[in-house]
Amino acid sequence: MPALAQGWLLPVKHELLSAGALSLVFAGLTVFAATTSFVYVRERARWQKREARLAGELEAARSHQERLSLLLGADPQVVVSWNGRDAQPVFEGDSGFLGAAGSALALAYGSWAPPADAKRLELATDALKERGEGFGFTIRSKSGPFIDVQGRPVAGRAVIRFREVTGERAQLMTLRSELERLTGDHAAFASLLGGLAHPAWMRDADGRLSWVNAAYARAVEAADPAICVRGSLELLDRNDRDAAARARRQGTPFSLRTPAVVAGQRRMLDVIELPTPTGFAGFATDMSELESVRTDLQRQMDAHVRTLDRLKTAVAVFDGAHRLVYHNTGFETLWSLEPGFLDGQPSDGEILDRLRAERRLPELGDYRSWKAAVHAAYTATRASEDWWYLPDGRTIHVVSSPNPQGGVTYLYDDVTERFTLESRFNALMRTQRETLDSLREGVAVFGSDGKLKLFNPAFAQSWRIDAALLASNPHVEQLVTLCRPLFPQEDVWRELVSAVTGVRDAREEYRSRIERRDGTVLDIATAPLPDGATLISFADVTASVNVERALTEKNDALEKVSRLREDFVHHVSYELRSPLTNIIGFAQLLGTETVGALNEKQRDYTGHIVRSSGALLAIINDILDLASIDNGALTLEVQEIDVSDTIAEAAAGLQDRLTDGRLALKVEIDPRTGPLRADGKRLRQVLFNLLSNAIGVSQPGQTVTVSAGRRGGEIRIAVADHGPGIPAEIREKVFERFESHALGSGHRGVGLGLSMVRSIVELHGGHVELESNPGEGTCVTAIFPAGGLPLSDAAE
């Protein structure tokens, strides 16, 4: 205040110089001071009221802040706010629940949120800060808890709250997440099972089908899986289903390998059904191919064993423990070891010790070292071979081959004979030239260099080559040039040059037949020799080829005629049998007068039809029987038969003809004949044909004789008549098919009876003899071995 007064008095001091003026100044100052005091007092009261009001508001704000702090601290949460787009964030709360150290790391989304959610949060945060777009969603942090993230503009500020979900809502979200995971897993598992090529199914607690895959539907031939469930279509047979049901009732797993019909085909399945929390689940694997492979492998192994048993080479297989697990018969024979000893699976060392004790091994000074060298094959990586020279003079080639699974396979080959043959071969080679020179076929031997080393005179004469030129050892290609004028075909010469020069992959024999321009036919053959040389022979077969051609042409013509005749007869016979059977059946039906009465003449005609048709059917049956014999399809039912009974049965079938022809039948059976091992039906067929022929050529009043007896190791059954007999020129042909001769009698058949007789008797191991003279009758004898054939299974 004095400073203010002084400011007012200075200009007055210069203007007012009188005392009155000073009094006025003091009066004005007094009024100003009073006024100022009054204003001060009034403003001070107002300021005190305002201060009290502000203090109350501050206390209320502090209380509100404390309540907000308590609220923020009640739950795990962090609040981040920005007062402007470019302002620094303000953090409130603790971010420990995010798994991040420090509240500032709450905005480092990638440190606690999965990558997809972190990217989503970054985009939402930018949108909130720039455009004020609010957001809110729940994500799951990397550490496991669920986090509610809410962002919104508040009073011009961008605010984001991160709050951990707790309590029942956290449990609910955890369960929901687990449900989603399990639902996804279940969908993936169902999709996997549905797409499998093997049948799969699920059952409820009562054992009823609740789900099947498409493969199951295809297996039971259903349109879709839903039909299988609705119709309870089962894959397994009843017995297997019952076994599975028992396992379900007991709550135990069920597994079985069983055959089942899958898509209309019989397959072998491996079935497994297991209990689940809600019921049962099953699966079937098609093992048919594996079973087939296993069967084929077993068959191959059995064939391999059979093959090894037939080899002369001795084979012995030892396992990793040096025990004998397999040997063939050649092994027993080579070492003369008892089967009982070998069946006990002796060790390799025990077998060697026994052979040494019996002096069947090489004489050795250090047997222990030699034995250790033999057993070294068990640890070797490749096969080895050795030669054993035994005290009895034999030489054994031994090959030791280690097995991939452990153990050793030994191959013992007795090569004594081969060594002997080699020495003999060397001796024969020394006489080669003398032998070749004496041959009529041309022979040339070429060395490994392709030059002629040896030839005989026949070679030079056959190809018209000067012997002096051949003595100069020309090359094979030069010789081909000299021979080409007589035979210009290049293919044969190329093969010969290849065989001599070794151009072929393997040295093999080559054979060919050529016909030269001069008409000579030569058989060419090459043979590789042990020393790398090659022998070529030229044999003149012109004469035999000409004869062979003539015989072949004639034989082809005869066979063609025979085939045409047989094919015609067989075809006609088969085509006639069916209508003929119908004729016989209808004729017999008419004869019984079932369909109507017949007069005497009609009955006579019907009887003739039946008899004629029966005779024709018998002829056709004979033709078919002969065809079966030709094809090897006729099977004999061999039994112990009584000869006299068989003769009586055959004669009974011809009794009408004997009566009509006024003929007598005489039967003579030697008591020593005994039973015969034969097919009774076929033996009756033989007797029927022989008796039929005899009756056909006999005159009224004559006698047909049937006799049987034993002579040495044979049983002879003869049928004799007193007919016109058979001339010598016809006798050789009567057993041929379709050879029929009346010989002055009224009987002329189709010519099959005697052919059938001979064929059936020969099937029994016997033969047929015929004795006949013109005017003296004929006797045909069927001769069977007394022992006969082995009895058929049914007869035994």
mmCIF file with all atom_site columns, N, CA and C in Angstrom, residues 76-80 91-114 121 139-149 160-165:
data_model
loop_
_atom_site.group_PDB
_atom_site.id
_atom_site.type_symbol
_atom_site.label_atom_id
_atom_site.label_alt_id
_atom_site.label_comp_id
_atom_site.label_asym_id
_atom_site.label_entity_id
_atom_site.label_seq_id
_atom_site.pdbx_PDB_ins_code
_atom_site.Cartn_x
_atom_site.Cartn_y
_atom_site.Cartn_z
_atom_site.occupancy
_atom_site.B_iso_or_equiv
_atom_site.pdbx_formal_charge
_atom_site.auth_seq_id
_atom_site.auth_comp_id
_atom_site.auth_asym_id
_atom_site.auth_atom_id
_atom_site.pdbx_PDB_model_num
ATOM 1   N N  . PRO A 1 76  ? -7.549  -59.227 -10.873 1.00 0.00 ? 76  PRO A N  1
ATOM 2   C CA . PRO A 1 76  ? -6.304  -59.088 -11.640 1.00 0.00 ? 76  PRO A CA 1
ATOM 3   C C  . PRO A 1 76  ? -6.611  -58.366 -12.949 1.00 0.00 ? 76  PRO A C  1
ATOM 4   N N  . GLN A 1 77  ? -6.169  -57.098 -13.043 1.00 0.00 ? 77  GLN A N  1
ATOM 5   C CA . GLN A 1 77  ? -6.466  -56.330 -14.232 1.00 0.00 ? 77  GLN A CA 1
ATOM 6   C C  . GLN A 1 77  ? -5.468  -55.191 -14.383 1.00 0.00 ? 77  GLN A C  1
ATOM 7   N N  . VAL A 1 78  ? -5.403  -54.691 -15.600 1.00 0.00 ? 78  VAL A N  1
ATOM 8   C CA . VAL A 1 78  ? -4.536  -53.567 -15.929 1.00 0.00 ? 78  VAL A CA 1
ATOM 9   C C  . VAL A 1 78  ? -5.347  -52.622 -16.797 1.00 0.00 ? 78  VAL A C  1
ATOM 10  N N  . VAL A 1 79  ? -5.260  -51.279 -16.484 1.00 0.00 ? 79  VAL A N  1
ATOM 11  C CA . VAL A 1 79  ? -5.944  -50.259 -17.288 1.00 0.00 ? 79  VAL A CA 1
ATOM 12  C C  . VAL A 1 79  ? -4.876  -49.386 -17.928 1.00 0.00 ? 79  VAL A C  1
ATOM 13  N N  . VAL A 1 80  ? -4.960  -49.230 -19.221 1.00 0.00 ? 80  VAL A N  1
ATOM 14  C CA . VAL A 1 80  ? -4.003  -48.426 -19.971 1.00 0.00 ? 80  VAL A CA 1
ATOM 15  C C  . VAL A 1 80  ? -4.801  -47.305 -20.631 1.00 0.00 ? 80  VAL A C  1
ATOM 16  N N  . PHE A 1 91  ? -0.374  -46.558 -17.132 1.00 0.00 ? 91  PHE A N  1
ATOM 17  C CA . PHE A 1 91  ? -0.731  -47.903 -16.690 1.00 0.00 ? 91  PHE A CA 1
ATOM 18  C C  . PHE A 1 91  ? -1.200  -47.863 -15.253 1.00 0.00 ? 91  PHE A C  1
ATOM 19  N N  . GLU A 1 92  ? -2.246  -48.551 -15.020 1.00 0.00 ? 92  GLU A N  1
ATOM 20  C CA . GLU A 1 92  ? -2.763  -48.706 -13.668 1.00 0.00 ? 92  GLU A CA 1
ATOM 21  C C  . GLU A 1 92  ? -3.104  -50.183 -13.459 1.00 0.00 ? 92  GLU A C  1
ATOM 22  N N  . GLY A 1 93  ? -2.624  -50.758 -12.356 1.00 0.00 ? 93  GLY A N  1
ATOM 23  C CA . GLY A 1 93  ? -2.862  -52.162 -12.064 1.00 0.00 ? 93  GLY A CA 1
ATOM 24  C C  . GLY A 1 93  ? -1.580  -52.987 -12.238 1.00 0.00 ? 93  GLY A C  1
ATOM 25  N N  . ASP A 1 94  ? -1.707  -54.293 -12.025 1.00 0.00 ? 94  ASP A N  1
ATOM 26  C CA . ASP A 1 94  ? -0.570  -55.224 -12.092 1.00 0.00 ? 94  ASP A CA 1
ATOM 27  C C  . ASP A 1 94  ? -0.804  -56.230 -13.220 1.00 0.00 ? 94  ASP A C  1
ATOM 28  N N  . SER A 1 95  ? 0.191   -56.359 -14.084 1.00 0.00 ? 95  SER A N  1
ATOM 29  C CA . SER A 1 95  ? 0.054   -57.269 -15.247 1.00 0.00 ? 95  SER A CA 1
ATOM 30  C C  . SER A 1 95  ? 0.647   -58.652 -14.984 1.00 0.00 ? 95  SER A C  1
ATOM 31  N N  . GLY A 1 96  ? 0.825   -59.001 -13.738 1.00 0.00 ? 96  GLY A N  1
ATOM 32  C CA . GLY A 1 96  ? 1.412   -60.312 -13.441 1.00 0.00 ? 96  GLY A CA 1
ATOM 33  C C  . GLY A 1 96  ? 0.569   -61.475 -13.954 1.00 0.00 ? 96  GLY A C  1
ATOM 34  N N  . PHE A 1 97  ? -0.744  -61.296 -13.989 1.00 0.00 ? 97  PHE A N  1
ATOM 35  C CA . PHE A 1 97  ? -1.610  -62.379 -14.459 1.00 0.00 ? 97  PHE A CA 1
ATOM 36  C C  . PHE A 1 97  ? -1.418  -62.654 -15.956 1.00 0.00 ? 97  PHE A C  1
ATOM 37  N N  . LEU A 1 98  ? -0.785  -61.687 -16.686 1.00 0.00 ? 98  LEU A N  1
ATOM 38  C CA . LEU A 1 98  ? -0.511  -61.916 -18.112 1.00 0.00 ? 98  LEU A CA 1
ATOM 39  C C  . LEU A 1 98  ? 0.758   -62.734 -18.334 1.00 0.00 ? 98  LEU A C  1
ATOM 40  N N  . GLY A 1 99  ? 1.479   -62.993 -17.239 1.00 0.00 ? 99  GLY A N  1
ATOM 41  C CA . GLY A 1 99  ? 2.732   -63.709 -17.396 1.00 0.00 ? 99  GLY A CA 1
ATOM 42  C C  . GLY A 1 99  ? 3.834   -62.810 -17.871 1.00 0.00 ? 99  GLY A C  1
ATOM 43  N N  . ALA A 1 100 ? 3.648   -61.460 -17.734 1.00 0.00 ? 100 ALA A N  1
ATOM 44  C CA . ALA A 1 100 ? 4.644   -60.490 -18.179 1.00 0.00 ? 100 ALA A CA 1
ATOM 45  C C  . ALA A 1 100 ? 5.084   -59.672 -16.983 1.00 0.00 ? 100 ALA A C  1
ATOM 46  N N  . ALA A 1 101 ? 6.390   -59.399 -16.877 1.00 0.00 ? 101 ALA A N  1
ATOM 47  C CA . ALA A 1 101 ? 6.949   -58.627 -15.773 1.00 0.00 ? 101 ALA A CA 1
ATOM 48  C C  . ALA A 1 101 ? 6.830   -57.157 -16.104 1.00 0.00 ? 101 ALA A C  1
ATOM 49  N N  . GLY A 1 102 ? 6.088   -56.384 -15.280 1.00 0.00 ? 102 GLY A N  1
ATOM 50  C CA . GLY A 1 102 ? 5.936   -54.957 -15.520 1.00 0.00 ? 102 GLY A CA 1
ATOM 51  C C  . GLY A 1 102 ? 4.665   -54.658 -16.275 1.00 0.00 ? 102 GLY A C  1
ATOM 52  N N  . SER A 1 103 ? 3.963   -53.561 -15.841 1.00 0.00 ? 103 SER A N  1
ATOM 53  C CA . SER A 1 103 ? 2.692   -53.229 -16.476 1.00 0.00 ? 103 SER A CA 1
ATOM 54  C C  . SER A 1 103 ? 2.861   -52.818 -17.917 1.00 0.00 ? 103 SER A C  1
ATOM 55  N N  . ALA A 1 104 ? 4.024   -52.192 -18.242 1.00 0.00 ? 104 ALA A N  1
ATOM 56  C CA . ALA A 1 104 ? 4.237   -51.716 -19.614 1.00 0.00 ? 104 ALA A CA 1
ATOM 57  C C  . ALA A 1 104 ? 4.218   -52.852 -20.617 1.00 0.00 ? 104 ALA A C  1
ATOM 58  N N  . LEU A 1 105 ? 4.573   -54.075 -20.157 1.00 0.00 ? 105 LEU A N  1
ATOM 59  C CA . LEU A 1 105 ? 4.588   -55.204 -21.084 1.00 0.00 ? 105 LEU A CA 1
ATOM 60  C C  . LEU A 1 105 ? 3.189   -55.683 -21.442 1.00 0.00 ? 105 LEU A C  1
ATOM 61  N N  . ALA A 1 106 ? 2.142   -55.123 -20.815 1.00 0.00 ? 106 ALA A N  1
ATOM 62  C CA . ALA A 1 106 ? 0.777   -55.514 -21.188 1.00 0.00 ? 106 ALA A CA 1
ATOM 63  C C  . ALA A 1 106 ? 0.495   -55.173 -22.636 1.00 0.00 ? 106 ALA A C  1
ATOM 64  N N  . LEU A 1 107 ? 1.165   -54.065 -23.143 1.00 0.00 ? 107 LEU A N  1
ATOM 65  C CA . LEU A 1 107 ? 0.973   -53.693 -24.541 1.00 0.00 ? 107 LEU A CA 1
ATOM 66  C C  . LEU A 1 107 ? 1.872   -54.500 -25.482 1.00 0.00 ? 107 LEU A C  1
ATOM 67  N N  . ALA A 1 108 ? 2.811   -55.272 -24.919 1.00 0.00 ? 108 ALA A N  1
ATOM 68  C CA . ALA A 1 108 ? 3.620   -56.175 -25.764 1.00 0.00 ? 108 ALA A CA 1
ATOM 69  C C  . ALA A 1 108 ? 2.813   -57.452 -25.977 1.00 0.00 ? 108 ALA A C  1
ATOM 70  N N  . TYR A 1 109 ? 1.824   -57.333 -26.859 1.00 0.00 ? 109 TYR A N  1
ATOM 71  C CA . TYR A 1 109 ? 0.857   -58.427 -26.999 1.00 0.00 ? 109 TYR A CA 1
ATOM 72  C C  . TYR A 1 109 ? 1.506   -59.756 -27.375 1.00 0.00 ? 109 TYR A C  1
ATOM 73  N N  . GLY A 1 110 ? 2.529   -59.704 -28.171 1.00 0.00 ? 110 GLY A N  1
ATOM 74  C CA . GLY A 1 110 ? 3.158   -60.957 -28.617 1.00 0.00 ? 110 GLY A CA 1
ATOM 75  C C  . GLY A 1 110 ? 3.823   -61.738 -27.524 1.00 0.00 ? 110 GLY A C  1
ATOM 76  N N  . SER A 1 111 ? 4.089   -61.088 -26.360 1.00 0.00 ? 111 SER A N  1
ATOM 77  C CA . SER A 1 111 ? 4.767   -61.796 -25.270 1.00 0.00 ? 111 SER A CA 1
ATOM 78  C C  . SER A 1 111 ? 3.822   -62.660 -24.461 1.00 0.00 ? 111 SER A C  1
ATOM 79  N N  . TRP A 1 112 ? 2.516   -62.357 -24.486 1.00 0.00 ? 112 TRP A N  1
ATOM 80  C CA . TRP A 1 112 ? 1.601   -63.160 -23.661 1.00 0.00 ? 112 TRP A CA 1
ATOM 81  C C  . TRP A 1 112 ? 0.381   -63.676 -24.426 1.00 0.00 ? 112 TRP A C  1
ATOM 82  N N  . ALA A 1 113 ? 0.146   -63.193 -25.651 1.00 0.00 ? 113 ALA A N  1
ATOM 83  C CA . ALA A 1 113 ? -1.005  -63.648 -26.433 1.00 0.00 ? 113 ALA A CA 1
ATOM 84  C C  . ALA A 1 113 ? -0.528  -64.472 -27.633 1.00 0.00 ? 113 ALA A C  1
ATOM 85  N N  . PRO A 1 114 ? -1.332  -65.409 -28.081 1.00 0.00 ? 114 PRO A N  1
ATOM 86  C CA . PRO A 1 114 ? -0.993  -66.146 -29.293 1.00 0.00 ? 114 PRO A CA 1
ATOM 87  C C  . PRO A 1 114 ? -0.834  -65.196 -30.475 1.00 0.00 ? 114 PRO A C  1
ATOM 88  N N  . LEU A 1 121 ? -5.270  -57.693 -31.485 1.00 0.00 ? 121 LEU A N  1
ATOM 89  C CA . LEU A 1 121 ? -5.212  -56.653 -30.471 1.00 0.00 ? 121 LEU A CA 1
ATOM 90  C C  . LEU A 1 121 ? -4.515  -55.400 -31.000 1.00 0.00 ? 121 LEU A C  1
ATOM 91  N N  . ILE A 1 139 ? -9.668  -63.475 -24.965 1.00 0.00 ? 139 ILE A N  1
ATOM 92  C CA . ILE A 1 139 ? -8.650  -64.343 -25.559 1.00 0.00 ? 139 ILE A CA 1
ATOM 93  C C  . ILE A 1 139 ? -7.988  -65.143 -24.448 1.00 0.00 ? 139 ILE A C  1
ATOM 94  N N  . ARG A 1 140 ? -7.278  -66.172 -24.886 1.00 0.00 ? 140 ARG A N  1
ATOM 95  C CA . ARG A 1 140 ? -6.565  -67.013 -23.913 1.00 0.00 ? 140 ARG A CA 1
ATOM 96  C C  . ARG A 1 140 ? -5.073  -66.746 -24.038 1.00 0.00 ? 140 ARG A C  1
ATOM 97  N N  . SER A 1 141 ? -4.441  -66.415 -22.891 1.00 0.00 ? 141 SER A N  1
ATOM 98  C CA . SER A 1 141 ? -3.024  -66.091 -22.902 1.00 0.00 ? 141 SER A CA 1
ATOM 99  C C  . SER A 1 141 ? -2.190  -67.355 -23.068 1.00 0.00 ? 141 SER A C  1
ATOM 100 N N  . LYS A 1 142 ? -0.917  -67.125 -23.329 1.00 0.00 ? 142 LYS A N  1
ATOM 101 C CA . LYS A 1 142 ? -0.014  -68.270 -23.488 1.00 0.00 ? 142 LYS A CA 1
ATOM 102 C C  . LYS A 1 142 ? 0.151   -69.042 -22.206 1.00 0.00 ? 142 LYS A C  1
ATOM 103 N N  . SER A 1 143 ? 0.034   -68.350 -21.071 1.00 0.00 ? 143 SER A N  1
ATOM 104 C CA . SER A 1 143 ? 0.198   -69.035 -19.787 1.00 0.00 ? 143 SER A CA 1
ATOM 105 C C  . SER A 1 143 ? -1.051  -69.793 -19.358 1.00 0.00 ? 143 SER A C  1
ATOM 106 N N  . GLY A 1 144 ? -2.178  -69.592 -20.059 1.00 0.00 ? 144 GLY A N  1
ATOM 107 C CA . GLY A 1 144 ? -3.353  -70.385 -19.779 1.00 0.00 ? 144 GLY A CA 1
ATOM 108 C C  . GLY A 1 144 ? -4.603  -69.625 -19.423 1.00 0.00 ? 144 GLY A C  1
ATOM 109 N N  . PRO A 1 145 ? -4.538  -68.544 -18.568 1.00 0.00 ? 145 PRO A N  1
ATOM 110 C CA . PRO A 1 145 ? -5.794  -67.876 -18.158 1.00 0.00 ? 145 PRO A CA 1
ATOM 111 C C  . PRO A 1 145 ? -6.470  -67.161 -19.331 1.00 0.00 ? 145 PRO A C  1
ATOM 112 N N  . PHE A 1 146 ? -7.804  -66.977 -19.210 1.00 0.00 ? 146 PHE A N  1
ATOM 113 C CA . PHE A 1 146 ? -8.562  -66.215 -20.199 1.00 0.00 ? 146 PHE A CA 1
ATOM 114 C C  . PHE A 1 146 ? -8.524  -64.738 -19.801 1.00 0.00 ? 146 PHE A C  1
ATOM 115 N N  . ILE A 1 147 ? -8.393  -63.848 -20.765 1.00 0.00 ? 147 ILE A N  1
ATOM 116 C CA . ILE A 1 147 ? -8.270  -62.411 -20.516 1.00 0.00 ? 147 ILE A CA 1
ATOM 117 C C  . ILE A 1 147 ? -9.395  -61.688 -21.258 1.00 0.00 ? 147 ILE A C  1
ATOM 118 N N  . ASP A 1 148 ? -10.175 -60.860 -20.499 1.00 0.00 ? 148 ASP A N  1
ATOM 119 C CA . ASP A 1 148 ? -11.160 -59.961 -21.107 1.00 0.00 ? 148 ASP A CA 1
ATOM 120 C C  . ASP A 1 148 ? -10.442 -58.681 -21.501 1.00 0.00 ? 148 ASP A C  1
ATOM 121 N N  . VAL A 1 149 ? -10.514 -58.295 -22.742 1.00 0.00 ? 149 VAL A N  1
ATOM 122 C CA . VAL A 1 149 ? -9.874  -57.073 -23.227 1.00 0.00 ? 149 VAL A CA 1
ATOM 123 C C  . VAL A 1 149 ? -10.989 -56.163 -23.737 1.00 0.00 ? 149 VAL A C  1
ATOM 124 N N  . ILE A 1 160 ? -7.952  -48.865 -22.395 1.00 0.00 ? 160 ILE A N  1
ATOM 125 C CA . ILE A 1 160 ? -8.043  -50.326 -22.604 1.00 0.00 ? 160 ILE A CA 1
ATOM 126 C C  . ILE A 1 160 ? -7.877  -50.993 -21.267 1.00 0.00 ? 160 ILE A C  1
ATOM 127 N N  . ARG A 1 161 ? -8.800  -51.871 -20.952 1.00 0.00 ? 161 ARG A N  1
ATOM 128 C CA . ARG A 1 161 ? -8.711  -52.620 -19.703 1.00 0.00 ? 161 ARG A CA 1
ATOM 129 C C  . ARG A 1 161 ? -8.454  -54.091 -20.004 1.00 0.00 ? 161 ARG A C  1
ATOM 130 N N  . PHE A 1 162 ? -7.416  -54.673 -19.367 1.00 0.00 ? 162 PHE A N  1
ATOM 131 C CA . PHE A 1 162 ? -7.076  -56.087 -19.456 1.00 0.00 ? 162 PHE A CA 1
ATOM 132 C C  . PHE A 1 162 ? -7.448  -56.722 -18.128 1.00 0.00 ? 162 PHE A C  1
ATOM 133 N N  . ARG A 1 163 ? -8.418  -57.632 -18.159 1.00 0.00 ? 163 ARG A N  1
ATOM 134 C CA . ARG A 1 163 ? -8.919  -58.194 -16.902 1.00 0.00 ? 163 ARG A CA 1
ATOM 135 C C  . ARG A 1 163 ? -8.955  -59.719 -17.014 1.00 0.00 ? 163 ARG A C  1
ATOM 136 N N  . GLU A 1 164 ? -8.370  -60.406 -16.008 1.00 0.00 ? 164 GLU A N  1
ATOM 137 C CA . GLU A 1 164 ? -8.355  -61.866 -15.991 1.00 0.00 ? 164 GLU A CA 1
ATOM 138 C C  . GLU A 1 164 ? -9.747  -62.390 -15.633 1.00 0.00 ? 164 GLU A C  1
ATOM 139 N N  . VAL A 1 165 ? -10.195 -63.387 -16.419 1.00 0.00 ? 165 VAL A N  1
ATOM 140 C CA . VAL A 1 165 ? -11.485 -64.004 -16.152 1.00 0.00 ? 165 VAL A CA 1
ATOM 141 C C  . VAL A 1 165 ? -11.301 -65.028 -15.032 1.00 0.00 ? 165 VAL A C  1
#
